[in-house]
Every structure is written in structure tokens, then in C-alpha cells.
């Protein structure tokens, strides 16, 4: 990393901001300021990375080399006026916000640094394997964003905002929605007086199978053939209406995918 | 295993039947017959385990020590009349069919042997880790079913039919529905021109996190705080109506779980 590793301002103190700041700090970068609207959050993270906590964006150091915006998509636009005319590189870390958010903000050097991972403050991340999707306003800044991304990982890919948005959507299904299936499983097993851990071999095998075959090919269970006898038994066991609807919608979708695959295989 | 390992008849030639038969065969058990309505399926499996393929249940050997019924739930009841008055142990392998299916069938020794795993013919299974849930008509037969289950695995648990049905429902969420999230991810990524494999670190981390915290605690992403800006961007990217509905229903459920957790944490 060249010019970007001298002085860094992190805007945000959530899960992504915390992990990025800690990694940069551990790599010897100098984190100048941590901004959060919440004083406590700013202090907690600032303390960890030897930075100054700020809760007022007007106090942002205008002479930093790099500004990393890791706030909710909604909040990005409201941060940018405070960075007008800075000479440093400004990046946001969102999967869904386009690069066009920076336009007409009098910011000259900008880009996107999206690390595709599920970050929880409690759990350490091995950044080495995390894919980073990057974008920038021009070649020179792309070079800088790429150098920044490579501090974290060797898996750095340049994408358009449109591609990145689809990748982020994919990540929501592969991570958040998958994890929610685990949450629903945990709730169902609780009713049966069985610990979630008994699912471990099944969960592992489900993941392992996708290394050998496509998920559609790997699919098993009652929804593939739309086995109404089993499905109705299951639906009677589910009390929560929303969970019932999820069961029905996903089963219909599994069946549609299986039928499509069978048709294609027979062609 | 005592009396049950001499002569075995397997009714069914699907994924579960195939894996159970092959494992028993490899453990030195004698598989007498393989029944399937489909001649080809009966032949294929029978050849692998040195058995006689049959397509007519009237030809079932009445002198076997063990009958394993691994057919669709719907079909179990239609098989049982052909096993009336056999002296051997009769088990079905269903997660959802109750033990009461055997009642009034003039079968004296019966039970349930439910291996909780996702079986595909193409992929070998390490049975050692697979949890087996068992049940039987009386103590003596439970002993026999347990001995049979222990041929496959050390993880053998006695449950009621009601508990087993809930465990099976949990398995549908943890395996089939999770796998379908991967299938939907694959489809979304295809549209972005990105291979499914880039999701591997995210998928692994999602699984790993549940070893340290509950799935509800591990949850991240736009649905937790019901971030409508991001969610609307995502919904605009999804063309398939069913996938859109799945996105909405799961997001609502994630948000409801997150709110409930926050409330409980603050109490």
C-alpha cells in the first residue's frame, strides 16, 4: 500500500468498521479517528486501535490519506458533505450502494471496498480468505483501492456496482438466509427437547455436497417430489404462521427447481 | 448385532435404501432381496449387494431376519400387508411416519430406524457420524433395532414418533432449505457472471459461527434492522416472483427474531 497507509479515518464503529480498523491497526497503519454518532461505540473501537473517537463529523481530520465509510447504506450520503474537498481516498464498504453515491460531492478520489463476509464483533475474522470486491473512480484510485484490499486478502476482484449488488444479494441468501434456516431449526428442535448440535453432521454434509455437485443436484427431502403427506405432517407441527409460509414458499421453489432440472436432464 | 444380521430384505432402492444396503453388505450382512417397483432400480442395487432383485412384493422371502422398508411415507402402508406374520424384525426408515403405521398389520416385531442425513447415490456417506433415531414396539425389539443402528453409527438415540417428526422437520430446514438457499445463490450469481465457489469462505464462516454462538446471535445483514433501502435494491434485482416472496418472508422472520432477541437481552 502506498499513499493510503499513513493516516486513516474510519467512519462507523459497527461490525465491519471494527474488523477493518483492527486489521489495519495490526498491520501497522495509523488510525487517526473513529467516528460514531454513539459516543460509547466510538470510544470502544478508538481505544482498541489507538485512535481519537469523534461523534461530530465536523471534527473529521481533512488531512487524512484514507477515509473508510462503514455505515448503513442510508447514512453514506449524509456523511459525504463532511468529506468535500479532502485530498485523501474515500471508500465505502457497502455491497449494495453504488459508486455513483460519490458523484457531485466534490470528492475527487473515491472507490468501493466491499469485503464479503459475515462480521460479528465477538468473533475474530481470518481476512486472508475473504473475497474483496472493489471499484474506483479512475485507474489511479483503483490501483490505490486494490493495494488497500490486498492488505486484507489475496482475493480481490474488480466489479461494477451492478455486479457487486448481485453478489451482495447472493451473500444474503448464502449467509443470512442460510443462517436463519439454522435459527428456525434451533427453535423447532427446542420444542422436541433436542440440542441444535445434533444437526452438525447434517449441516456439514449439506455444505460438503455442494463441492461435488450443484445445489440443485444435491437436493433431497420431501419437497423435491412435493410429497404432500410428509409436508402436511410438517405443516401441522409448525405453529408460527410466518414459519409455515416460509416452509410452503421454499418447498414450492425446491419443487420448481427439481422439475426444471429433470426436464433439462431428459432433453 | 444378534439375530437381525443373518438375512435381510430391503424394500426400496432409492437413496436411503442404497446407502443402508451397501453399508450392511460391506459389514458382512447377507442381503437376500431388493424390492423396487422399478425393475432397473431393483437390479442396479441388487447387483451391488449380491442380492436377488424383485419387483413383486408377493415374492418377498418370509423367512428373513430383518426387513428394512425405505420407501416414501405414502408407500409404507401398502408394503405392510406383504409382511404379515413374518417372524423377522420389520423397520421403516422414515423421519415423519409414526411407529403406529405398523399397528393392525399382523406384524409382531417392528420398529423405526431413522438415519438423519442427506443421501445422494453419487456420494459416499461416512455413517460413523450420522445420528440414528430409533423406536420399537417393545423392549426386546428396541434392543434389536439399537444393535442394528450401532452397525452404522455410535450416535443412536431413542425417541418417540412425535419427537422424531420434529427432528425430521428440523432436518428439512437445516439441510433441504439451507441447500435451496445455495441453489438460489447459484442462480443469482450466474446472472452476475460469478461462480458459486466465491461464496465458499462466507458459507464456511456462517457454519463456523454457529459453533460459538446461537444462529440468532450470529445473524447479520440488512434484514436484522429491516434496512428497507438495501432490501428494496435487492428486490428490484430478483426477477422470479417466488424468490421475491422467499426474500420477503425470510427477511420478515429474521427481523422478528432479532427484535425478540433484543427485547429479551434488555430485560
XYZ file of C-alpha atoms in Angstrom:
534
model
C 0.000 0.000 0.000
C 1.340 3.370 -0.955
C -0.087 6.737 -0.055
C -3.138 5.255 1.647
C -1.492 3.712 4.685
C -0.387 6.791 6.524
C -3.379 8.315 8.221
C -6.782 6.698 8.231
C -10.169 7.912 9.390
C -12.840 5.271 9.971
C -16.418 6.468 9.764
C -18.576 3.948 11.579
C -17.993 1.684 14.571
C -20.183 -1.289 13.718
C -19.133 -4.848 12.876
C -17.444 -4.060 9.540
C -15.733 -0.886 10.816
C -14.455 -2.764 13.858
C -12.926 -5.651 11.919
C -11.370 -3.442 9.222
C -9.945 -0.982 11.754
C -8.453 -3.708 13.908
C -6.852 -5.422 10.945
C -5.352 -2.185 9.591
C -4.085 -1.313 13.063
C -2.497 -4.740 13.428
C -0.784 -4.218 10.068
C 0.855 -1.055 11.367
C -1.477 1.505 9.818
C -2.213 4.650 11.784
C -5.898 5.076 12.548
C -6.401 8.748 13.352
C -10.089 8.945 14.153
C -13.095 6.744 14.689
C -16.439 8.401 14.089
C -19.697 7.131 15.503
C -22.862 9.003 16.427
C -22.846 6.837 19.545
C -20.157 8.053 21.920
C -19.758 4.686 23.559
C -19.231 2.866 20.243
C -16.703 5.463 19.058
C -14.766 5.178 22.320
C -14.767 1.383 22.406
C -13.329 0.994 18.935
C -10.999 4.016 19.176
C -9.429 2.568 22.291
C -8.692 -0.704 20.507
C -6.868 0.947 17.624
C -5.252 3.860 19.433
C -7.404 6.466 17.650
C -9.324 9.564 18.645
C -13.075 8.989 18.987
C -15.315 11.635 17.445
C -19.088 11.955 17.421
C -19.280 15.103 15.308
C -18.328 14.763 11.644
C -17.334 18.430 11.523
C -14.292 17.376 13.560
C -13.142 14.997 10.820
C -9.441 15.404 10.033
C -9.311 16.756 6.484
C -5.662 15.805 6.004
C -6.021 12.013 6.242
C -4.874 9.801 3.389
C -7.783 7.410 3.582
C -11.395 7.598 4.735
C -13.270 4.330 5.144
C -17.027 4.751 5.364
C -18.566 1.702 7.022
C -22.059 2.867 7.912
C -25.551 1.790 6.837
C -26.266 2.421 3.127
C -28.820 5.062 4.103
C -26.238 7.035 6.029
C -23.475 7.146 3.404
C -24.862 10.184 1.562
C -25.200 12.136 4.805
C -21.514 11.566 5.608
C -20.111 12.753 2.274
C -20.646 16.545 2.661
C -18.168 16.444 5.549
C -15.536 14.954 3.266
C -15.898 17.521 0.477
C -12.557 18.634 -0.927
C -10.431 16.159 1.030
C -7.428 15.029 -0.960
C -7.306 11.528 0.508
C -9.007 8.472 -0.911
C -12.619 7.951 0.217
C -14.118 4.452 0.061
C -17.352 2.941 1.249
C -17.674 -0.729 2.164
C -21.218 -1.423 1.075
C -22.231 -4.332 -1.151
C -25.381 -2.603 -2.349
C -24.581 1.125 -2.528
C -23.300 2.076 -5.978
C -20.175 4.079 -6.650
C -22.415 6.854 -8.004
C -23.207 7.887 -4.407
C -19.928 9.848 -4.506
C -20.897 11.915 -7.553
C -21.434 15.653 -7.117
C -19.932 15.553 -3.636
C -16.731 17.433 -4.508
C -14.720 14.329 -3.670
C -12.003 13.620 -6.213
C -10.594 10.291 -5.160
C -13.112 7.633 -4.341
C -13.905 3.977 -4.624
C -15.592 0.949 -3.078
C -14.043 -1.737 -0.896
C -16.625 -4.455 -0.213
C -15.445 -7.369 1.941
C -17.886 -10.241 1.513
C -18.076 -11.804 4.952
C -20.370 -12.008 7.977
C -18.783 -9.928 10.716
C -19.686 -10.218 14.383
C -17.742 -8.201 16.919
C -17.335 -11.201 19.192
C -15.646 -13.372 16.599
C -12.195 -12.928 15.014
C -12.036 -12.996 11.212
C -9.310 -14.575 9.123
C -9.256 -11.941 6.384
C -6.858 -13.931 4.264
C -9.680 -15.916 2.637
C -12.272 -13.135 2.441
C -13.146 -12.047 -1.112
C -12.945 -8.271 -1.638
C -14.888 -6.627 -4.471
C -13.530 -3.246 -5.459
C -14.275 -0.332 -7.757
C -12.924 3.215 -8.144
C -13.478 6.489 -9.958
C -10.363 6.105 -12.131
C -7.366 3.869 -12.802
C -5.080 5.575 -10.319
C -7.575 5.281 -7.496
C -8.396 1.707 -8.481
C -4.734 0.968 -8.012
C -4.903 2.509 -4.536
C -8.089 0.647 -3.565
C -6.562 -2.591 -4.820
C -3.436 -2.021 -2.725
C -5.664 -1.366 0.266
C -7.708 -4.525 -0.352
C -4.527 -6.578 -0.647
C -3.588 -5.641 2.920
C -6.514 -7.841 3.898
C -6.713 -10.578 1.316
C -5.349 -12.055 -1.905
C -8.884 -12.500 -3.221
C -9.514 -9.097 -4.765
C -11.868 -8.707 -7.727
C -12.794 -5.567 -9.651
C -16.541 -5.422 -10.319
C -19.128 -2.881 -11.407
C -21.652 -1.612 -8.868
C -24.340 -3.646 -10.597
C -22.361 -6.895 -10.302
C -21.462 -6.140 -6.711
C -25.123 -5.585 -5.843
C -25.971 -9.048 -7.218
C -23.060 -10.599 -5.349
C -24.319 -8.950 -2.174
C -27.791 -10.345 -2.840
C -26.213 -13.787 -3.305
C -24.407 -13.353 0.004
C -27.692 -12.581 1.746
C -29.060 -15.931 0.555
C -25.869 -17.929 1.189
C -25.209 -16.417 4.600
C -28.074 -14.516 6.255
C -30.890 -16.687 4.932
C -28.971 -19.906 5.460
C -28.221 -18.799 8.997
C -31.898 -18.097 9.534
C -32.685 -21.658 8.464
C -30.385 -22.666 11.344
C -32.265 -20.298 13.672
C -35.591 -21.869 12.685
C -34.074 -25.337 13.117
C -32.898 -24.424 16.602
C -36.397 -23.289 17.520
C -38.029 -26.459 16.187
C -35.517 -28.701 17.969
C -36.030 -26.824 21.216
C -39.679 -27.913 21.071
C -38.520 -31.512 20.635
C -36.102 -31.160 23.563
C -33.101 -31.825 21.334
C -29.929 -29.678 21.147
C -29.011 -27.899 17.878
C -25.661 -29.725 17.900
C -27.228 -32.991 16.701
C -27.622 -31.254 13.330
C -23.869 -30.760 12.929
C -23.154 -33.828 10.710
C -26.157 -32.994 8.524
C -25.162 -29.334 8.199
C -21.587 -30.297 7.344
C -22.657 -32.860 4.761
C -25.031 -30.326 3.171
C -22.096 -27.953 2.685
C -19.691 -30.698 1.584
C -22.060 -31.980 -1.095
C -22.025 -28.643 -2.916
C -18.311 -29.135 -3.507
C -19.063 -32.209 -5.620
C -22.348 -31.320 -7.274
C -24.570 -28.309 -7.859
C -27.019 -27.492 -5.036
C -29.954 -28.380 -7.306
C -28.477 -31.813 -7.960
C -27.651 -32.280 -4.269
C -31.213 -31.597 -3.132
C -33.115 -34.293 -1.206
C -36.174 -34.356 1.061
C -39.942 -34.191 0.707
C -40.173 -31.007 -1.382
C -38.240 -32.425 -4.359
C -41.187 -34.683 -5.325
C -43.635 -32.444 -3.479
C -44.549 -35.249 -1.063
C -47.784 -33.822 0.355
C -48.146 -36.496 3.048
C -44.855 -35.559 4.693
C -45.273 -31.851 4.008
C -48.704 -31.750 5.627
C -47.359 -33.568 8.672
C -44.643 -30.940 8.930
C -47.009 -28.026 8.468
C -49.164 -29.299 11.305
C -46.082 -29.202 13.562
C -45.293 -25.560 12.809
C -47.172 -23.109 14.996
C -45.743 -19.794 13.787
C -47.619 -18.596 10.702
C -44.568 -16.898 9.190
C -42.530 -20.093 9.523
C -45.386 -22.021 7.883
C -45.319 -19.597 4.928
C -41.545 -19.933 4.658
C -41.936 -23.717 4.637
C -44.504 -23.564 1.833
C -42.697 -20.985 -0.328
C -39.315 -22.698 -0.127
C -40.858 -26.129 -0.768
C -42.632 -24.804 -3.868
C -39.382 -23.301 -5.083
C -37.413 -26.525 -4.435
C -40.015 -28.464 -6.400
C -39.923 -25.980 -9.292
C -36.105 -26.211 -9.436
C -36.263 -30.035 -9.347
C -38.834 -30.150 -12.157
C -36.801 -27.753 -14.278
C -33.682 -29.846 -13.718
C -35.452 -33.097 -14.614
C -36.778 -31.526 -17.807
C -33.316 -30.312 -18.746
C -31.734 -33.672 -17.934
C -34.232 -35.512 -20.134
C -33.779 -33.175 -23.063
C -25.950 -57.426 16.127
C -27.577 -60.643 17.032
C -30.417 -62.331 15.215
C -31.002 -59.469 12.795
C -27.833 -59.739 10.770
C -28.419 -63.022 9.075
C -30.812 -62.479 6.213
C -32.021 -59.068 5.214
C -34.678 -57.917 2.773
C -34.522 -54.301 1.653
C -37.756 -52.792 0.400
C -36.914 -49.767 -1.708
C -33.987 -48.900 -3.954
C -33.790 -45.132 -3.541
C -31.067 -43.069 -1.903
C -31.618 -44.284 1.668
C -32.110 -47.939 0.670
C -28.953 -47.819 -1.436
C -26.725 -46.416 1.288
C -28.091 -48.685 4.033
C -27.856 -51.804 1.864
C -24.311 -51.074 0.776
C -23.167 -50.406 4.320
C -24.771 -53.606 5.660
C -23.276 -55.576 2.779
C -19.834 -54.124 3.474
C -20.228 -55.151 7.116
C -20.761 -58.761 6.081
C -24.537 -58.929 6.333
C -26.405 -61.065 3.822
C -28.858 -59.063 1.759
C -31.324 -61.546 0.331
C -33.629 -59.422 -1.751
C -34.004 -55.879 -3.017
C -37.533 -54.827 -3.877
C -38.370 -51.943 -6.143
C -41.381 -51.389 -8.382
C -38.848 -50.236 -10.965
C -37.020 -53.237 -12.379
C -33.970 -51.236 -13.307
C -33.593 -49.762 -9.808
C -34.026 -53.182 -8.175
C -31.397 -54.696 -10.458
C -28.873 -51.903 -10.018
C -28.878 -52.063 -6.240
C -29.237 -55.874 -6.053
C -26.134 -56.249 -8.178
C -24.123 -54.066 -5.827
C -25.016 -56.083 -2.720
C -25.217 -59.555 -4.224
C -28.984 -59.816 -3.696
C -31.952 -61.009 -5.721
C -33.935 -58.174 -7.279
C -37.734 -58.442 -7.009
C -40.455 -56.197 -8.366
C -43.399 -58.100 -6.904
C -43.839 -57.965 -3.136
C -45.616 -61.327 -3.184
C -42.196 -62.814 -3.835
C -40.823 -61.432 -0.553
C -38.881 -64.013 1.420
C -40.926 -64.632 4.577
C -38.059 -66.246 6.441
C -35.708 -63.237 6.605
C -34.479 -61.937 9.950
C -34.794 -58.278 9.068
C -36.929 -56.219 6.708
C -35.881 -52.628 6.085
C -38.590 -50.516 4.488
C -37.032 -47.467 2.826
C -39.801 -46.181 0.600
C -41.794 -42.949 0.507
C -44.013 -42.418 3.579
C -47.093 -42.837 1.405
C -45.992 -46.275 0.274
C -45.157 -47.781 3.687
C -48.725 -48.857 4.470
C -49.087 -50.557 1.085
C -45.982 -52.661 1.742
C -47.014 -53.966 5.157
C -49.714 -56.488 4.111
C -46.971 -58.450 2.329
C -45.048 -58.732 5.571
C -47.958 -60.020 7.666
C -46.972 -62.839 10.003
C -43.229 -62.676 9.289
C -41.178 -63.519 12.349
C -38.282 -61.199 11.497
C -37.902 -57.616 12.636
C -39.564 -55.038 10.389
C -38.314 -51.434 10.467
C -39.063 -48.365 8.423
C -36.539 -45.560 7.965
C -38.827 -42.556 7.811
C -38.397 -39.434 9.897
C -42.051 -38.498 9.643
C -44.017 -41.746 9.598
C -45.002 -42.799 13.093
C -44.485 -46.237 14.574
C -48.284 -46.631 14.637
C -48.233 -47.380 10.903
C -47.362 -50.971 11.899
C -50.443 -51.425 14.082
C -53.115 -53.893 12.973
C -50.816 -55.326 10.304
C -50.220 -58.683 11.987
C -46.546 -57.829 12.360
C -45.169 -58.727 15.778
C -41.660 -57.332 15.755
C -41.303 -53.819 14.471
C -39.542 -50.544 14.931
C -38.124 -47.421 13.325
C -34.551 -46.761 12.218
C -34.249 -43.140 11.042
C -30.790 -42.083 9.870
C -30.686 -38.285 9.785
C -28.569 -37.479 6.763
C -28.895 -36.254 3.170
C -28.240 -39.228 0.911
C -27.350 -38.921 -2.762
C -26.481 -42.062 -4.697
C -23.425 -40.411 -6.225
C -21.811 -39.546 -2.931
C -20.367 -41.905 -0.300
C -21.549 -41.434 3.275
C -19.443 -41.753 6.394
C -22.089 -43.374 8.580
C -19.917 -43.165 11.654
C -21.091 -39.615 12.431
C -24.718 -39.956 11.306
C -27.264 -39.692 14.131
C -29.794 -42.543 14.187
C -33.158 -42.089 15.892
C -34.826 -45.342 16.833
C -38.044 -46.683 18.292
C -39.612 -50.151 18.650
C -42.785 -51.945 19.689
C -41.225 -53.392 22.863
C -38.005 -53.610 24.858
C -36.717 -56.705 23.138
C -37.192 -55.254 19.676
C -35.734 -51.941 20.786
C -32.633 -53.863 21.752
C -32.533 -55.377 18.265
C -33.094 -52.059 16.483
C -30.394 -50.486 18.637
C -27.942 -53.247 17.722
C -28.810 -52.704 14.072
C -28.307 -48.937 14.350
C -24.953 -49.463 16.041
C -23.699 -51.269 12.942
C -23.853 -47.854 11.296
C -23.091 -45.343 13.996
C -22.341 -44.677 17.657
C -24.868 -41.843 17.677
C -28.063 -43.728 18.415
C -30.932 -42.055 20.265
C -34.297 -43.490 21.284
C -37.136 -41.066 20.555
C -40.901 -41.104 20.301
C -42.519 -40.745 16.882
C -43.586 -37.227 17.798
C -40.053 -36.151 18.683
C -38.665 -37.821 15.573
C -41.153 -35.945 13.394
C -39.944 -32.642 14.829
C -36.326 -33.658 14.362
C -37.127 -34.512 10.747
C -38.758 -31.116 10.314
C -35.619 -29.522 11.769
C -33.524 -31.510 9.303
C -35.604 -30.166 6.417
C -34.745 -26.621 7.498
C -31.079 -27.322 8.329
C -30.438 -29.349 5.189
C -33.006 -29.113 2.382
C -33.928 -25.476 2.902
C -30.338 -24.420 3.544
C -29.313 -26.235 0.385
C -32.035 -24.416 -1.516
C -30.600 -21.106 -0.308
C -27.384 -22.264 -2.010
C -29.364 -23.112 -5.165
C -30.908 -19.630 -5.205
C -27.472 -18.105 -4.581
C -26.041 -20.039 -7.511
C -28.787 -18.707 -9.758
C -28.280 -15.097 -8.654
C -24.502 -15.331 -9.102
C -24.916 -16.831 -12.550
C -26.691 -13.621 -13.552
C -23.714 -11.635 -12.234
C -21.289 -13.888 -14.122
C -19.655 -15.054 -10.901
C -19.007 -18.705 -9.903
C -20.711 -20.172 -6.816
C -17.293 -21.035 -5.399
C -16.607 -17.408 -4.383
C -19.219 -17.969 -1.658
C -17.177 -20.744 -0.034
C -15.469 -18.641 2.695
C -18.791 -16.983 3.543
C -20.650 -20.300 3.683
C -17.928 -21.812 5.880
C -17.888 -18.854 8.245
C -21.694 -18.951 8.512
C -21.465 -22.579 9.666
C -18.450 -21.966 11.926
C -20.138 -19.083 13.728
C -22.950 -21.323 14.956
C -20.350 -23.315 16.899
C -19.591 -20.240 19.009
C -22.958 -18.517 19.249
C -26.614 -19.211 18.590
C -27.788 -18.615 14.996
C -29.955 -15.723 16.170
C -26.965 -14.047 17.788
C -24.795 -14.744 14.731
C -27.217 -13.083 12.312
C -26.021 -10.100 10.242
C -27.216 -8.366 7.080
C -29.971 -5.950 6.047
C -32.951 -7.885 7.441
C -31.788 -7.694 11.070
C -32.620 -3.957 11.262
C -35.076 -4.244 8.365
C -32.989 -1.891 6.193
C -35.563 -1.036 3.541
C -33.103 0.816 1.297
C -30.929 -2.263 0.808
C -33.876 -4.664 0.774
C -35.669 -2.696 -1.951
C -32.499 -2.658 -4.049
C -32.317 -6.435 -3.669
C -35.970 -6.979 -4.504
C -35.561 -4.999 -7.712
C -32.771 -7.401 -8.727
C -34.897 -10.530 -8.247
C -36.976 -11.417 -11.278
C -38.623 -14.647 -10.112
C -41.758 -13.877 -8.087
C -41.372 -16.935 -5.866
C -37.804 -15.943 -4.991
C -39.019 -12.415 -4.227
C -41.623 -13.846 -1.832
C -38.985 -16.029 -0.186
C -36.761 -12.968 0.236
C -39.576 -11.011 1.893
C -40.827 -13.800 4.163
C -37.382 -14.783 5.427
C -36.388 -11.135 5.946
C -39.535 -10.517 7.998
C -38.787 -13.607 10.059
C -35.137 -12.597 10.614
C -36.296 -9.181 11.785
C -38.887 -10.686 14.133
C -36.247 -12.997 15.658
C -33.812 -10.067 16.053
C -36.446 -7.898 17.762
C -37.413 -10.708 20.097
C -33.757 -11.290 20.983
C -33.134 -7.584 21.641
C -36.158 -7.423 23.885
C -35.005 -10.477 25.828
C -31.444 -9.136 26.118
C -32.680 -5.821 27.507
C -34.941 -7.397 30.074
